[in-house]
């Protein structure tokens, strides 16, 4: 299987024994560039994820969001019926009021920006993005979550996302800030950027000012 670059279940009860393996198979496939054998079997067992502990789902999902190639990950999760079991509101082809096509496109742009610009040219920013907010939840994973689903319903229901993913206070606060509409700030700063305006921006959006930029 390694030679064929294929990921497959080691037994017929592998997924029912540990439903988190459903998510892990997607992460490993994207990370290693492998394919998943019998994807239809995963979709048929997506309901098993409902019995998994919320904290374990959170940890694996946020790891997936932190892996380069997030657009492919989202497409695979949706096709396998797994994404619908994770997010607060799900409709086939849409996440709440958010088009999955738009989410994948945004995710791809953000992923490329981080991997081809920040991680290559700015070591300090790269370290900042990679830092842990709390309990294994990284700044990058929250940034990707807000970037992928940061329109419409997300801004109104950041608390629902935090509850769904079992986030702690620090991560919940950062996620709520990342869901804000900061376009008025950027409009003002574009016309006249002063030290006072920069100070106000970072003060009002602490601890997620850098991520919003």
mmCIF file of C-alpha atoms in Angstrom:
data_model
loop_
_atom_site.group_PDB
_atom_site.id
_atom_site.type_symbol
_atom_site.label_atom_id
_atom_site.label_comp_id
_atom_site.label_asym_id
_atom_site.label_seq_id
_atom_site.Cartn_x
_atom_site.Cartn_y
_atom_site.Cartn_z
ATOM 1 C CA UNK A 1 0.000 0.000 0.000
ATOM 2 C CA UNK A 2 2.882 2.373 0.679
ATOM 3 C CA UNK A 3 4.339 1.600 -2.745
ATOM 4 C CA UNK A 4 0.930 2.187 -4.339
ATOM 5 C CA UNK A 5 0.522 5.373 -2.250
ATOM 6 C CA UNK A 6 -2.871 4.259 -1.032
ATOM 7 C CA UNK A 7 -4.533 4.677 2.365
ATOM 8 C CA UNK A 8 -6.976 1.970 3.347
ATOM 9 C CA UNK A 9 -8.560 0.601 6.497
ATOM 10 C CA UNK A 10 -6.603 -2.209 8.133
ATOM 11 C CA UNK A 11 -9.808 -4.046 9.054
ATOM 12 C CA UNK A 12 -13.547 -3.865 8.414
ATOM 13 C CA UNK A 13 -14.098 -2.502 11.928
ATOM 14 C CA UNK A 14 -11.293 0.093 11.845
ATOM 15 C CA UNK A 15 -13.609 3.083 11.464
ATOM 16 C CA UNK A 16 -16.243 1.896 13.902
ATOM 17 C CA UNK A 17 -13.526 1.134 16.475
ATOM 18 C CA UNK A 18 -12.283 4.728 16.201
ATOM 19 C CA UNK A 19 -14.366 7.124 14.033
ATOM 20 C CA UNK A 20 -11.618 9.765 14.193
ATOM 21 C CA UNK A 21 -9.784 7.621 11.644
ATOM 22 C CA UNK A 22 -12.293 8.904 9.087
ATOM 23 C CA UNK A 23 -10.861 12.405 9.469
ATOM 24 C CA UNK A 24 -7.307 11.186 9.868
ATOM 25 C CA UNK A 25 -7.460 9.365 6.549
ATOM 26 C CA UNK A 26 -8.184 12.662 4.803
ATOM 27 C CA UNK A 27 -5.361 14.466 6.603
ATOM 28 C CA UNK A 28 -2.847 11.754 5.799
ATOM 29 C CA UNK A 29 -3.966 11.559 2.174
ATOM 30 C CA UNK A 30 -3.458 15.298 1.672
ATOM 31 C CA UNK A 31 -0.228 15.448 3.679
ATOM 32 C CA UNK A 32 1.402 12.476 1.967
ATOM 33 C CA UNK A 33 -0.138 12.904 -1.477
ATOM 34 C CA UNK A 34 -1.826 9.499 -1.228
ATOM 35 C CA UNK A 35 -5.281 8.433 -2.394
ATOM 36 C CA UNK A 36 -7.946 6.841 -0.216
ATOM 37 C CA UNK A 37 -9.058 3.393 -1.218
ATOM 38 C CA UNK A 38 -12.831 3.030 -1.386
ATOM 39 C CA UNK A 39 -13.846 6.621 -0.594
ATOM 40 C CA UNK A 40 -17.447 5.475 -0.865
ATOM 41 C CA UNK A 41 -16.923 3.364 2.264
ATOM 42 C CA UNK A 42 -15.886 6.460 4.200
ATOM 43 C CA UNK A 43 -18.993 8.346 3.096
ATOM 44 C CA UNK A 44 -21.109 5.386 4.131
ATOM 45 C CA UNK A 45 -19.592 5.524 7.604
ATOM 46 C CA UNK A 46 -19.592 9.303 8.086
ATOM 47 C CA UNK A 47 -22.409 8.953 10.632
ATOM 48 C CA UNK A 48 -19.958 7.227 12.979
ATOM 49 C CA UNK A 49 -18.343 10.619 13.595
ATOM 50 C CA UNK A 50 -21.405 11.597 15.624
ATOM 51 C CA UNK A 51 -20.323 9.208 18.374
ATOM 52 C CA UNK A 52 -16.765 10.570 18.643
ATOM 53 C CA UNK A 53 -15.744 12.928 21.429
ATOM 54 C CA UNK A 54 -16.034 16.584 20.410
ATOM 55 C CA UNK A 55 -12.541 17.352 21.656
ATOM 56 C CA UNK A 56 -11.014 14.661 19.440
ATOM 57 C CA UNK A 57 -12.977 15.897 16.417
ATOM 58 C CA UNK A 58 -11.739 19.418 17.125
ATOM 59 C CA UNK A 59 -8.115 18.356 17.386
ATOM 60 C CA UNK A 60 -8.149 16.384 14.134
ATOM 61 C CA UNK A 61 -10.182 18.982 12.210
ATOM 62 C CA UNK A 62 -7.914 21.829 13.256
ATOM 63 C CA UNK A 63 -4.891 19.749 12.280
ATOM 64 C CA UNK A 64 -6.446 19.315 8.859
ATOM 65 C CA UNK A 65 -6.892 23.086 8.587
ATOM 66 C CA UNK A 66 -3.216 23.558 9.431
ATOM 67 C CA UNK A 67 -1.951 21.223 6.717
ATOM 68 C CA UNK A 68 -0.902 22.827 3.403
ATOM 69 C CA UNK A 69 -3.405 21.937 0.694
ATOM 70 C CA UNK A 70 -6.482 22.994 2.648
ATOM 71 C CA UNK A 71 -8.611 23.384 -0.496
ATOM 72 C CA UNK A 72 -8.182 19.705 -1.336
ATOM 73 C CA UNK A 73 -8.880 18.762 2.278
ATOM 74 C CA UNK A 74 -12.184 20.653 2.278
ATOM 75 C CA UNK A 75 -13.240 19.102 -0.997
ATOM 76 C CA UNK A 76 -12.457 15.614 0.293
ATOM 77 C CA UNK A 77 -14.231 16.212 3.602
ATOM 78 C CA UNK A 78 -17.327 17.463 1.838
ATOM 79 C CA UNK A 79 -17.358 14.639 -0.710
ATOM 80 C CA UNK A 80 -17.016 12.088 2.091
ATOM 81 C CA UNK A 81 -19.891 13.637 4.049
ATOM 82 C CA UNK A 82 -17.586 14.422 6.962
ATOM 83 C CA UNK A 83 -17.638 18.212 6.834
ATOM 84 C CA UNK A 84 -21.393 18.143 7.347
ATOM 85 C CA UNK A 85 -20.829 16.309 10.624
ATOM 86 C CA UNK A 86 -18.381 18.894 11.956
ATOM 87 C CA UNK A 87 -19.668 22.404 11.274
ATOM 88 C CA UNK A 88 -22.673 23.852 13.145
ATOM 89 C CA UNK A 89 -24.950 24.167 10.090
ATOM 90 C CA UNK A 90 -24.573 22.084 6.941
ATOM 91 C CA UNK A 91 -26.346 21.715 3.635
ATOM 92 C CA UNK A 92 -25.120 19.543 0.776
ATOM 93 C CA UNK A 93 -22.923 21.790 -1.347
ATOM 94 C CA UNK A 94 -23.158 24.657 1.154
ATOM 95 C CA UNK A 95 -22.017 25.286 4.717
ATOM 96 C CA UNK A 96 -24.823 27.304 6.270
ATOM 97 C CA UNK A 97 -25.245 30.254 3.937
ATOM 98 C CA UNK A 98 -21.687 29.966 2.670
ATOM 99 C CA UNK A 99 -20.940 28.482 -0.726
ATOM 100 C CA UNK A 100 -18.426 25.678 -0.407
ATOM 101 C CA UNK A 101 -16.979 26.767 -3.751
ATOM 102 C CA UNK A 102 -16.245 30.187 -2.285
ATOM 103 C CA UNK A 103 -14.815 28.622 0.872
ATOM 104 C CA UNK A 104 -12.477 26.371 -1.105
ATOM 105 C CA UNK A 105 -11.318 29.302 -3.240
ATOM 106 C CA UNK A 106 -10.674 31.474 -0.184
ATOM 107 C CA UNK A 107 -8.902 28.633 1.572
ATOM 108 C CA UNK A 108 -6.650 28.054 -1.420
ATOM 109 C CA UNK A 109 -5.664 31.743 -1.624
ATOM 110 C CA UNK A 110 -4.999 31.995 2.109
ATOM 111 C CA UNK A 111 -3.062 28.737 2.122
ATOM 112 C CA UNK A 112 -0.824 29.909 -0.721
ATOM 113 C CA UNK A 113 -0.302 33.313 0.882
ATOM 114 C CA UNK A 114 0.880 31.736 4.126
ATOM 115 C CA UNK A 115 3.060 29.061 2.547
ATOM 116 C CA UNK A 116 4.628 31.040 -0.280
ATOM 117 C CA UNK A 117 5.010 34.432 1.389
ATOM 118 C CA UNK A 118 4.913 34.418 5.176
ATOM 119 C CA UNK A 119 6.739 31.150 5.721
ATOM 120 C CA UNK A 120 9.404 31.981 3.155
ATOM 121 C CA UNK A 121 10.109 35.671 3.708
ATOM 122 C CA UNK A 122 9.055 36.437 7.271
ATOM 123 C CA UNK A 123 10.404 34.091 9.923
ATOM 124 C CA UNK A 124 8.965 36.122 12.788
ATOM 125 C CA UNK A 125 5.473 36.127 11.289
ATOM 126 C CA UNK A 126 5.782 32.449 10.444
ATOM 127 C CA UNK A 127 6.558 31.683 14.085
ATOM 128 C CA UNK A 128 3.663 33.884 15.168
ATOM 129 C CA UNK A 129 1.202 32.060 12.898
ATOM 130 C CA UNK A 130 2.445 28.679 14.144
ATOM 131 C CA UNK A 131 2.173 29.495 17.857
ATOM 132 C CA UNK A 132 -0.209 27.597 20.106
ATOM 133 C CA UNK A 133 -3.181 29.566 21.439
ATOM 134 C CA UNK A 134 -4.290 26.875 23.853
ATOM 135 C CA UNK A 135 -4.415 23.103 24.169
ATOM 136 C CA UNK A 136 -3.011 22.235 20.761
ATOM 137 C CA UNK A 137 -5.091 24.885 18.959
ATOM 138 C CA UNK A 138 -2.749 26.981 16.823
ATOM 139 C CA UNK A 139 -3.102 30.475 15.466
ATOM 140 C CA UNK A 140 -2.842 29.091 11.934
ATOM 141 C CA UNK A 141 -5.745 26.674 12.404
ATOM 142 C CA UNK A 142 -8.022 29.455 13.715
ATOM 143 C CA UNK A 143 -6.916 31.776 10.920
ATOM 144 C CA UNK A 144 -7.717 29.125 8.319
ATOM 145 C CA UNK A 145 -11.078 28.391 9.939
ATOM 146 C CA UNK A 146 -12.085 32.060 9.918
ATOM 147 C CA UNK A 147 -10.667 32.550 6.431
ATOM 148 C CA UNK A 148 -12.509 29.568 4.969
ATOM 149 C CA UNK A 149 -15.866 30.258 6.594
ATOM 150 C CA UNK A 150 -15.522 33.937 7.437
ATOM 151 C CA UNK A 151 -18.579 35.378 5.722
ATOM 152 C CA UNK A 152 -22.281 35.567 6.442
ATOM 153 C CA UNK A 153 -23.319 33.111 9.102
ATOM 154 C CA UNK A 154 -19.856 32.740 10.607
ATOM 155 C CA UNK A 155 -19.750 36.344 11.793
ATOM 156 C CA UNK A 156 -23.150 36.004 13.426
ATOM 157 C CA UNK A 157 -22.508 32.599 14.981
ATOM 158 C CA UNK A 158 -18.867 32.479 16.029
ATOM 159 C CA UNK A 159 -20.082 31.260 19.433
ATOM 160 C CA UNK A 160 -21.758 28.282 17.789
ATOM 161 C CA UNK A 161 -18.491 27.386 16.095
ATOM 162 C CA UNK A 162 -16.649 27.658 19.399
ATOM 163 C CA UNK A 163 -19.195 25.437 21.139
ATOM 164 C CA UNK A 164 -19.204 22.935 18.289
ATOM 165 C CA UNK A 165 -15.418 22.636 18.287
ATOM 166 C CA UNK A 166 -15.152 22.699 22.091
ATOM 167 C CA UNK A 167 -12.814 25.699 22.059
ATOM 168 C CA UNK A 168 -11.554 27.283 25.251
ATOM 169 C CA UNK A 169 -11.865 30.960 26.175
ATOM 170 C CA UNK A 170 -8.674 32.152 24.491
ATOM 171 C CA UNK A 171 -9.327 30.379 21.195
ATOM 172 C CA UNK A 172 -12.992 31.409 21.236
ATOM 173 C CA UNK A 173 -12.066 35.067 21.714
ATOM 174 C CA UNK A 174 -9.550 34.956 18.884
ATOM 175 C CA UNK A 175 -12.020 33.218 16.574
ATOM 176 C CA UNK A 176 -14.698 35.815 17.349
ATOM 177 C CA UNK A 177 -12.280 38.644 16.519
ATOM 178 C CA UNK A 178 -11.184 36.941 13.294
ATOM 179 C CA UNK A 179 -14.834 36.818 12.246
ATOM 180 C CA UNK A 180 -15.264 40.600 12.467
ATOM 181 C CA UNK A 181 -15.765 42.832 9.462
ATOM 182 C CA UNK A 182 -12.692 45.069 9.536
ATOM 183 C CA UNK A 183 -13.133 46.573 6.088
ATOM 184 C CA UNK A 184 -13.983 50.038 7.561
ATOM 185 C CA UNK A 185 -10.605 50.069 9.331
ATOM 186 C CA UNK A 186 -8.739 49.174 6.177
ATOM 187 C CA UNK A 187 -10.663 51.787 4.192
ATOM 188 C CA UNK A 188 -9.574 54.481 6.655
ATOM 189 C CA UNK A 189 -5.985 53.251 6.837
ATOM 190 C CA UNK A 190 -5.732 53.206 3.055
ATOM 191 C CA UNK A 191 -6.453 56.928 2.896
ATOM 192 C CA UNK A 192 -4.419 58.006 5.902
ATOM 193 C CA UNK A 193 -2.352 55.647 8.018
ATOM 194 C CA UNK A 194 -1.112 57.272 11.214
ATOM 195 C CA UNK A 195 0.626 55.795 14.281
ATOM 196 C CA UNK A 196 -2.530 56.524 16.294
ATOM 197 C CA UNK A 197 -4.690 54.559 13.848
ATOM 198 C CA UNK A 198 -2.302 51.603 13.942
ATOM 199 C CA UNK A 199 -2.314 51.662 17.736
ATOM 200 C CA UNK A 200 -6.115 51.780 17.797
ATOM 201 C CA UNK A 201 -6.417 48.887 15.352
ATOM 202 C CA UNK A 202 -4.181 46.552 17.344
ATOM 203 C CA UNK A 203 -5.737 47.652 20.637
ATOM 204 C CA UNK A 204 -9.291 46.977 19.418
ATOM 205 C CA UNK A 205 -8.415 43.611 17.864
ATOM 206 C CA UNK A 206 -6.001 42.156 20.393
ATOM 207 C CA UNK A 207 -4.929 39.331 20.293
ATOM 208 C CA UNK A 208 -5.728 38.808 16.608
ATOM 209 C CA UNK A 209 -4.565 42.039 14.960
ATOM 210 C CA UNK A 210 -1.726 40.459 13.008
ATOM 211 C CA UNK A 211 -3.965 37.658 11.768
ATOM 212 C CA UNK A 212 -6.603 40.110 10.541
ATOM 213 C CA UNK A 213 -3.978 42.003 8.572
#
